[in-house]
């Protein structure tokens, strides 16, 4: 499946996240926010889509170091439990990130992502507006890296399918924030 990389479900909030963390043109190191349309014809395999996004983010270094190295530390650190539409109190991406208890590297990655950025209040608000929106049906946070020098995480979220005005097909949205540092 080749997702449409131009889609935006939350246009102003995705734009703000991309201004802060970078857009789909960032590759290899740093951070990137990508929003893609997903097909309603089959169940969303968010982890497979996240791995595709991870590979695209790494770009040419994916093959240089080998997929086996990039995927060796891959693991799901967190999965948000299913929430009803009206259960807003349980959606809190900032607490979910700060609550990751894996190791010192992940603590450092979370700190860099949330605390060591310009305009952290604006970044926190944009993260909350996108990832805590009631339309988000699935959310997982994955560990990234090469097992040695590179560490990072990927936030992957998918929305409920929606029907766009004037269109017959119902689609959903997948949103990825990739952060990789050395």
CSV table of C-alpha atoms in Angstrom, one decimal:
chain,number,residue,atom,x,y,z
A,1,UNK,CA,0.0,0.0,0.0
A,2,UNK,CA,1.4,3.4,-1.0
A,3,UNK,CA,-0.3,6.1,1.1
A,4,UNK,CA,-1.0,9.5,-0.2
A,5,UNK,CA,1.6,11.7,1.4
A,6,UNK,CA,-0.2,15.0,0.7
A,7,UNK,CA,-3.2,14.5,2.8
A,8,UNK,CA,-4.1,16.6,5.9
A,9,UNK,CA,-6.8,15.7,8.4
A,10,UNK,CA,-6.0,18.6,10.8
A,11,UNK,CA,-4.5,21.1,8.4
A,12,UNK,CA,-3.7,24.0,10.8
A,13,UNK,CA,-2.4,21.7,13.5
A,14,UNK,CA,-0.3,19.5,11.2
A,15,UNK,CA,1.2,22.7,9.7
A,16,UNK,CA,2.2,23.9,13.1
A,17,UNK,CA,3.7,20.5,14.0
A,18,UNK,CA,5.6,20.6,10.7
A,19,UNK,CA,6.9,24.1,11.3
A,20,UNK,CA,8.2,23.0,14.7
A,21,UNK,CA,9.4,19.4,14.0
A,22,UNK,CA,9.9,19.5,10.2
A,23,UNK,CA,7.8,18.2,7.3
A,24,UNK,CA,8.0,15.2,5.0
A,25,UNK,CA,11.1,16.5,3.3
A,26,UNK,CA,13.3,15.9,6.4
A,27,UNK,CA,15.3,12.7,6.1
A,28,UNK,CA,18.0,10.8,8.1
A,29,UNK,CA,18.3,12.8,11.3
A,30,UNK,CA,16.2,15.2,13.4
A,31,UNK,CA,12.4,15.1,13.2
A,32,UNK,CA,9.6,15.0,10.7
A,33,UNK,CA,5.8,15.1,10.7
A,34,UNK,CA,3.9,13.3,7.9
A,35,UNK,CA,0.2,12.9,7.4
A,36,UNK,CA,-1.1,10.4,4.9
A,37,UNK,CA,-4.5,9.2,3.7
A,38,UNK,CA,-5.3,5.6,4.5
A,39,UNK,CA,-7.7,3.3,2.7
A,40,UNK,CA,-11.0,2.2,4.3
A,41,UNK,CA,-10.9,-1.1,2.4
A,42,UNK,CA,-8.9,-2.9,4.9
A,43,UNK,CA,-8.0,-2.7,8.6
A,44,UNK,CA,-5.3,-0.2,9.4
A,45,UNK,CA,-2.0,-1.9,10.2
A,46,UNK,CA,-0.5,1.1,12.0
A,47,UNK,CA,2.7,-0.6,12.8
A,48,UNK,CA,3.4,-1.6,9.1
A,49,UNK,CA,2.6,2.0,8.1
A,50,UNK,CA,4.9,3.3,10.8
A,51,UNK,CA,7.8,1.1,9.6
A,52,UNK,CA,7.3,2.4,6.1
A,53,UNK,CA,7.4,5.9,7.4
A,54,UNK,CA,10.6,5.1,9.4
A,55,UNK,CA,12.3,3.7,6.3
A,56,UNK,CA,11.3,6.8,4.3
A,57,UNK,CA,12.5,9.1,7.0
A,58,UNK,CA,15.9,7.3,7.2
A,59,UNK,CA,16.3,7.7,3.4
A,60,UNK,CA,19.6,6.5,2.0
A,61,UNK,CA,21.1,5.6,5.4
A,62,UNK,CA,18.5,2.9,5.7
A,63,UNK,CA,20.3,0.8,3.1
A,64,UNK,CA,23.8,1.9,4.1
A,65,UNK,CA,23.4,0.6,7.6
A,66,UNK,CA,21.0,-2.1,6.7
A,67,UNK,CA,17.3,-2.7,7.6
A,68,UNK,CA,18.3,-5.4,10.1
A,69,UNK,CA,20.2,-2.7,12.2
A,70,UNK,CA,17.5,-0.1,12.0
A,71,UNK,CA,14.7,-2.6,13.0
A,72,UNK,CA,16.7,-4.5,15.7
A,73,UNK,CA,15.7,-2.1,18.5
A,74,UNK,CA,12.2,-1.5,17.1
A,75,UNK,CA,9.5,-2.1,19.7
A,76,UNK,CA,6.2,-0.7,20.7
A,77,UNK,CA,6.8,1.3,23.9
A,78,UNK,CA,3.2,2.4,24.4
A,79,UNK,CA,-0.3,1.7,22.9
A,80,UNK,CA,-3.1,4.0,23.9
A,81,UNK,CA,-6.1,1.9,25.0
A,82,UNK,CA,-9.3,2.2,23.0
A,83,UNK,CA,-11.3,5.2,24.1
A,84,UNK,CA,-14.9,6.3,23.6
A,85,UNK,CA,-15.4,9.5,21.8
A,86,UNK,CA,-16.4,11.3,25.0
A,87,UNK,CA,-13.5,10.0,27.1
A,88,UNK,CA,-11.3,13.1,26.6
A,89,UNK,CA,-9.6,12.9,30.0
A,90,UNK,CA,-7.7,9.8,29.0
A,91,UNK,CA,-6.1,11.4,26.0
A,92,UNK,CA,-2.9,13.1,27.0
A,93,UNK,CA,0.1,12.7,24.6
A,94,UNK,CA,2.4,14.8,26.8
A,95,UNK,CA,1.7,12.5,29.8
A,96,UNK,CA,2.0,9.4,27.6
A,97,UNK,CA,5.4,10.5,26.4
A,98,UNK,CA,6.7,11.5,29.8
A,99,UNK,CA,5.3,8.2,31.2
A,100,UNK,CA,7.5,6.0,29.0
A,101,UNK,CA,9.7,4.0,31.3
A,102,UNK,CA,12.1,2.1,29.1
A,103,UNK,CA,15.7,3.3,29.7
A,104,UNK,CA,17.9,6.4,29.9
A,105,UNK,CA,18.0,6.8,26.1
A,106,UNK,CA,14.2,7.0,25.8
A,107,UNK,CA,14.1,9.5,28.7
A,108,UNK,CA,16.7,11.6,26.8
A,109,UNK,CA,14.8,11.4,23.5
A,110,UNK,CA,11.5,12.5,25.2
A,111,UNK,CA,13.3,15.3,27.0
A,112,UNK,CA,14.8,16.5,23.7
A,113,UNK,CA,11.4,16.2,21.9
A,114,UNK,CA,9.4,18.0,24.6
A,115,UNK,CA,11.7,20.3,26.5
A,116,UNK,CA,14.7,21.2,24.4
A,117,UNK,CA,12.9,22.9,21.6
A,118,UNK,CA,12.1,26.6,20.9
A,119,UNK,CA,8.5,27.6,21.8
A,120,UNK,CA,7.9,24.4,23.8
A,121,UNK,CA,4.4,25.7,24.8
A,122,UNK,CA,3.4,26.1,21.1
A,123,UNK,CA,4.9,22.6,20.4
A,124,UNK,CA,3.0,21.1,23.3
A,125,UNK,CA,-0.3,22.7,22.2
A,126,UNK,CA,0.2,21.4,18.7
A,127,UNK,CA,1.0,17.9,19.9
A,128,UNK,CA,-2.1,17.9,22.0
A,129,UNK,CA,-4.4,19.3,19.3
A,130,UNK,CA,-3.3,16.6,16.9
A,131,UNK,CA,-2.7,13.5,19.0
A,132,UNK,CA,-5.4,14.1,21.7
A,133,UNK,CA,-8.2,14.8,19.2
A,134,UNK,CA,-11.2,12.5,19.7
A,135,UNK,CA,-10.9,11.5,16.0
A,136,UNK,CA,-7.7,9.6,16.9
A,137,UNK,CA,-8.7,5.9,17.0
A,138,UNK,CA,-5.2,4.3,17.4
A,139,UNK,CA,-2.0,5.7,18.8
A,140,UNK,CA,1.3,3.9,19.4
A,141,UNK,CA,4.8,5.0,20.3
A,142,UNK,CA,7.7,3.0,18.9
A,143,UNK,CA,11.4,2.9,19.7
A,144,UNK,CA,13.7,3.8,16.9
A,145,UNK,CA,17.5,3.6,16.3
A,146,UNK,CA,20.3,1.4,15.1
A,147,UNK,CA,21.0,-0.3,18.4
A,148,UNK,CA,24.1,1.7,19.0
A,149,UNK,CA,24.6,5.4,18.2
A,150,UNK,CA,21.1,6.5,17.0
A,151,UNK,CA,18.0,6.6,19.3
A,152,UNK,CA,14.6,7.9,18.7
A,153,UNK,CA,10.9,7.4,18.7
A,154,UNK,CA,8.0,7.5,16.3
A,155,UNK,CA,4.5,8.5,17.3
A,156,UNK,CA,1.9,6.9,15.0
A,157,UNK,CA,-1.8,7.7,15.1
A,158,UNK,CA,-4.8,6.9,12.9
A,159,UNK,CA,-8.1,8.7,12.8
A,160,UNK,CA,-11.6,7.3,12.3
A,161,UNK,CA,-12.6,7.1,8.7
A,162,UNK,CA,-14.3,10.3,7.5
A,163,UNK,CA,-16.2,11.1,4.3
A,164,UNK,CA,-15.0,14.3,2.6
A,165,UNK,CA,-17.8,16.5,1.2
A,166,UNK,CA,-18.6,15.7,-2.3
A,167,UNK,CA,-16.8,12.3,-2.2
A,168,UNK,CA,-18.3,8.8,-1.9
A,169,UNK,CA,-15.3,7.1,-0.4
A,170,UNK,CA,-14.6,7.2,3.3
A,171,UNK,CA,-10.9,7.5,4.3
A,172,UNK,CA,-8.9,7.8,7.4
A,173,UNK,CA,-5.7,9.6,8.3
A,174,UNK,CA,-2.4,8.4,9.6
A,175,UNK,CA,-0.1,10.9,11.3
A,176,UNK,CA,3.5,10.2,12.1
A,177,UNK,CA,6.0,12.2,14.2
A,178,UNK,CA,9.5,10.7,13.7
A,179,UNK,CA,12.4,11.8,15.9
A,180,UNK,CA,15.9,10.4,15.6
A,181,UNK,CA,19.1,11.6,17.2
A,182,UNK,CA,22.7,10.5,17.7
